[in-house]
Each structure stands twice: as structure tokens, then as C-alpha cells.
Amino acid sequence: MSESVLKITNVNKSFGGLKALNNINLNIEKGKVHAIIGPNGAGKSTLLNVCIGLLAPDTGTVEFNGKNIVGKQAHEINQMGLVRVFQTPEIFADLSLLENVMVPALAKRDGSFKFKIFRSLANEVDIMEEAISALDSIGMSDKLYQLAGSMSRGDKRRLELAVCLIQHPKLLLLDEPTAGMARHDTNQTIELLKKIKEGGMAKIIIEHDMHVVFSVADTISVLARGEIIATGTPDEIKGNPVVQEAYLGGSDE
Amino acid sequence: MILEKKRSDLVTMILFSMVVLSMPIWLNPLGANYPDLLQKFAIFGIFAIGYNILFGLTGYLSFGHAIFLGVGSYTAVWSFKLLSMNVIPAVISSVILAGIVAAFVGFVSLRRSGIYFSILTLAFAQMFYNLAYSVLTPITNGETGLQLALEDPRVIDRLFSTAGEGLPSTELFGLSMSGYSGFYFCAVMLIVAFYVSLKIFNSPFGLKLKAIKSNQHRMKYTGYNTRPYLLTAFIISGMFAGLAGALMAVTDPLAGAERMQWTASGEVVLMTILGGVGTLYGPLLGVVIIKYLENIFSAVNEAVLQTFFDFLPSWLQDTMVVIVSPFVGEGWHLTLGLMFMGIVIFLPGGITEGFQKMKKRFFTKENSESSNQEGK
Ligand SMILES: Nc1ncnc2c1ncn2[C@@H]1O[C@H](COP(=O)(O)OP(=O)(O)OP(=O)(O)O)[C@@H](O)[C@H]1O
Ligand SMILES: [Mg+2]
């Protein structure tokens, strides 16, 4: 019944003497939201980097829908349906909001390379409508032609989320999607994340804000010093004394 | 909205063609109406438009585009020597060969980005210059340059007629390519080149190139294989340069290694930045301004300066001549350098940005005035 989307097996990664990931095993199921929490420097972002092909693990395998993706190129992994929101917003600062979401929509339709210059962008009605409705879902359809670089950090994050969602990923990786957002925008983002479940999209979410974690997550894993010290439902994690010590109570968060 | 857009492409092309083809008329008052200079405008216009597709859209700064200019010229002259004095085979083969060379140079250079890419292209430029200057002398005729000769085979021409007395001149089905007809041929090529550039700017392909310039990292994690995009842009811009090189040979059928020197690559960078990099018209503006000023400044010598400052008392006249003379004639590049510095410091977006700023200031002023009046 529970279909696995991402299967991380025995992954290790060291930077010099620092063991950033220590024998990680993780299984993400279709349609589920899996939160990863842990103190700063625990290795959360590194784990995502390994998943999207930004870093190669020293040992271990990462299987996406049953296929090993270690060693594949970034664009191949994305085209397979694994899409990521970065910790520092990665958007096209020199392009308008509309163009920012049209580019990923075109990637979904055209694939990783297509050379066709005698068709005008203005004739891509479908793509444009899709882009406008994506911007609408984050409440930005009123500033289509504003430059993305001129927005606040929180708005950039929401834009990046729209950039990723328009690709209809099978697995969405979110690295602190609400950091730097005002409370109101955070709540809106939570609502958006809860709403999008189409096609059984699975999500991995890294988040320091426990309010967000407990409102969206089905499962939570706790990462500390490169190791997963606990995995369970939100209630199990709340009550777990090891977690209390290592993270929830142990820091000022 | 969609129809409107289509129409505006057509309107743009009609207006552009009219402006280009009527250059001999509207440049007359500026004293720039002679074929030699008009041809230069069109040829360097093509060069700069093509360069802008690479540098303007993707942000990759190449210092090696004179390579393709040179390849275009040599190929065209060889076509005149071996095949025919007709310009069509010359232009076609030049563009193709320049594209092939660009594919090779681009393939290697695009393994790196940023400053390393620029340095690789610079290294290629130097290599090709040396190849043309010495190593490949049998093909390029080295220092002397490649020229037409009486005993050239010209196999296609010989099928239809016997060789004439003197050196033949380039032609388009009987129409001689010197003077104004040469300019009109170049102008038509410029219009075609501009059309391709306009299409690229407005296409999804163009948007993707701009996105690569803006954030290549995001592009890769958005599912794009960026390398073939960059390579395609590189090859297209190389082909434009090849076309420009071919047209140089069309209007004056000889080719020399100096056409490949890195200063020639640098010139197109200057023209593009001066006019406005990444804009549709900017590079053309840069070409016209630089080539026009070059034409004026390099013709000025001391005697001309003396007459120019004639109205001053003689001691001041002499001083002025001494001060100004390093900037004219051979020293024109000094003026160009100063101009370029001024632009980069005060108008990093080039002259096009200057226009936009002026327009904005003008419009907002008008608006605020009209709203004031409404308030009263
Ligand atoms: N490319 C790299 N090279 C060297 N060290 C790295 C690299 N990436 C991460 N590290 C180190 O690995 C450790 C884990 O980093 P990581 O970014 O994964 O932490 P994190 O859990 O995401 O922390 P945060 O909550 O601050 O984002 C840190 O000590 C970091 O300095
Ligand atoms: Mg992190």
C-alpha cells in the first residue's frame, strides 16, 4: 500500500574530517510529508544536496522511484520529477515574476533542451496561463511584470515555491521554506503546502519553525551531528526524551 | 494581445528595413553618405547583433569573435578564387564554415564560465591569429593576405564564360558589388540578421538564454541542460560573425590575418557595451556611433586642427592643436578609450539605458505636471 518514492540507503558524506552524514537511511512514501528537523549544522541541507545531485555521497545509494540517481546530472534528476526549493532563494533576479514561472513551465514541456526560435513567446498561451495561475496561488498575480530581484526575501521564497510547484514534481524538497517570512505569509505557505497533494506529490521539508513542522508533517526525522536519532509521527517525536535532550529542549529554539 | 504581438513584430521589421535602406538619405546631412562607410555600418551591425546574442543574452563574454570574422573572410575569398565571383556561394560557405569553427571553439571554451571562459576565447583568438599569420600560410597567404589572382580557376564562372582581361569584381548575378549596390546587399543581409535576432529575443529559447544569464544554478535544477543552450548561442553568434567577415570580402575581396587580431574582437565588445548590451537595438547604435566617430576623428590631422582653431589668437590656437592632436588621426583610439570609460562609469547599461533614463525623467515630469494641473 505504501509506495516508496525516495529510498536513501547507507549514505555517508564527509567534508575533510567532518562527518556531515553518518550512515543515513530514509524512506519517503508517496503523498506523504516528511519533515527533517535538527540543530544548525546537523547536515540537513547536505542530505538534500545528495538527493538532487549537487553532491555525490561517499558511499550509499539514493533511489528515486526505484532508480538509482547517484551520479546523474542535476537536470536529469529534475526532469525525473525531483525538485528543490533552496535555503537561500534561487530565482531569476533579472527576470519578471511571470518569466520566472514560465521558465520552469517550459522545462516541463520542452525537456532539458529544445531549439526552436521561430515561435514567439507571446504565442505560448498555455504556458502563460499556467504561469499566471501559479502566481495567483501565491497571491502575486497582480505584479506579473515586476522584477523578481526587487522583492523581499520572504516573497522570493514564495516565488521559488511557485517556480518549483509549476513543474508538478513527484517529490518536492523544501529547505526552510518559511524562513524570513512574516507570520501571515508563513500561514499562507502552510495552507498552500497542505493544499497541493495532486498526483501523490511527496515532500521533504526542513524547518526550524515547529509550528510549521507540526502543522504539515506526517512523519518527522530528527538529525543531529549527521545521524538520524529518531523517526516517528509528530506525537511520538514530541514525547521522545532523546529528541528533547538533543534538540527541542537542548537549544534555545 | 497575441495578435497585437505578431503585428508588432511585422511593424518592427518594416520600420527597421525602412531605416536601414534609407540610410544613404538620412545620413547625408551628417556627411556619412558614402558607400564605404555605409557598408561598414551594415557589416559591423551584423557582427554586433550576433555578438549580442551570446554576450547580451547569456552573459558569456567572448574575446575571440574576430576568429569567425576572419574565417568568414578567408572562406569568401577562397570561394571567389575557386568557385565564382558570385557572392551567394561565398556567403553561404562562409557562414557554414564559421559555424563549424565556432562549434569547436565554443565546445572547448564553454567547459568553463566567467573569467575563465573569456580567457579561453582570448587564447583561441591568439592561436587562430598566429595560424593565419604564419602556420597556415598556404591557405591564408600569411603576411601579404589572401587576394584574387588572374590565374584563379573560378570553375563555376568558367562554365558560362571565358576569363576576362583584368581581375574580375564581385557580383550578384551580374550586378557589381561595389559602391551603393554593395551597400544594399549588406543592408539586406543586416535586415535578415536582425530578423533572426528579433525572433531569438522573443522566443522561449531567448528567454531561456536570459534565464541562464540570470541564474545558471537555478536553470540546472529546473531541468535544463545549459551547455547545449550556450553552445547553440555561441555557434549562432559565430555564424553572424562569419557572415560579417564574408561581406567584408564581398565589398573588398581580400583577407588578412589582422582581421583576426584580438583588437578586432575587443572592438565588437566595445560597440556592444557602448550601445547597450542585451538590448535589441543597442549594439547597432554602438556600431553607428563608433564607426561614424572613427571616420571623423581618424581623418583629422594637424592641418585640419589649425583651420578648426583659426578663430583663436595664434598662441592659443597652437596650444589647442597640441592638446587635441593626440586624440585625432592615429590617436583616435585614445578618444574611443575615454568615451568607453565614460560610458562604463556613468552609464553601465550603455547609451540605450541613457535614453531610457531620459525618457523616464521626461514622462514622470509630464505626468506630475498634469496631475498638478488637475489638482488646481
Ligand atoms: N560543501 C561543503 N564543504 C565543506 N563543508 C560543508 C559543505 N556543506 C556543508 N558543510 C558542513 O557540513 C555540516 C552540515 O551542513 P548543513 O548545511 O548540511 O547543515 P544544516 O543542517 O543544513 O544547517 P542549517 O540549519 O544551518 O541550515 C556543516 O558543519 C557545514 O559546515
Ligand atoms: Mg541548511
XYZ file of C-alpha atoms and ligand atoms in Angstrom, chain A residues 15 18 20 39-46 87 176 208, ligand 1:
45
model
C 33.974 17.051 4.355
C 33.867 16.371 9.374
C 28.343 15.533 7.752
C 20.112 21.909 15.073
C 22.225 24.136 12.791
C 24.983 22.254 11.051
C 23.308 18.889 11.615
C 23.625 18.008 7.921
C 20.064 18.644 6.757
C 20.955 20.690 3.686
C 23.774 18.298 2.883
C 17.741 27.500 1.619
C 13.366 26.100 5.238
C 13.203 25.254 12.252
N 30.285 21.911 0.561
C 30.732 21.810 1.827
N 32.046 21.768 2.080
C 32.500 21.655 3.345
N 31.707 21.572 4.414
C 30.376 21.615 4.237
C 29.826 21.735 2.929
N 28.470 21.748 3.041
C 28.206 21.652 4.348
N 29.337 21.556 5.076
C 29.415 21.371 6.525
O 28.620 20.253 6.844
C 27.885 20.490 8.045
C 26.424 20.316 7.772
O 25.979 21.401 6.982
P 24.483 21.585 6.506
O 24.437 22.799 5.649
O 24.013 20.317 5.918
O 23.714 21.861 7.860
P 22.206 22.183 8.096
O 21.666 21.115 8.942
O 21.510 22.447 6.820
O 22.293 23.510 8.937
P 21.388 24.836 8.897
O 20.259 24.585 9.812
O 22.293 25.892 9.424
O 20.995 25.056 7.509
C 28.246 21.882 8.496
O 29.247 21.775 9.506
C 28.814 22.539 7.280
O 29.802 23.476 7.612
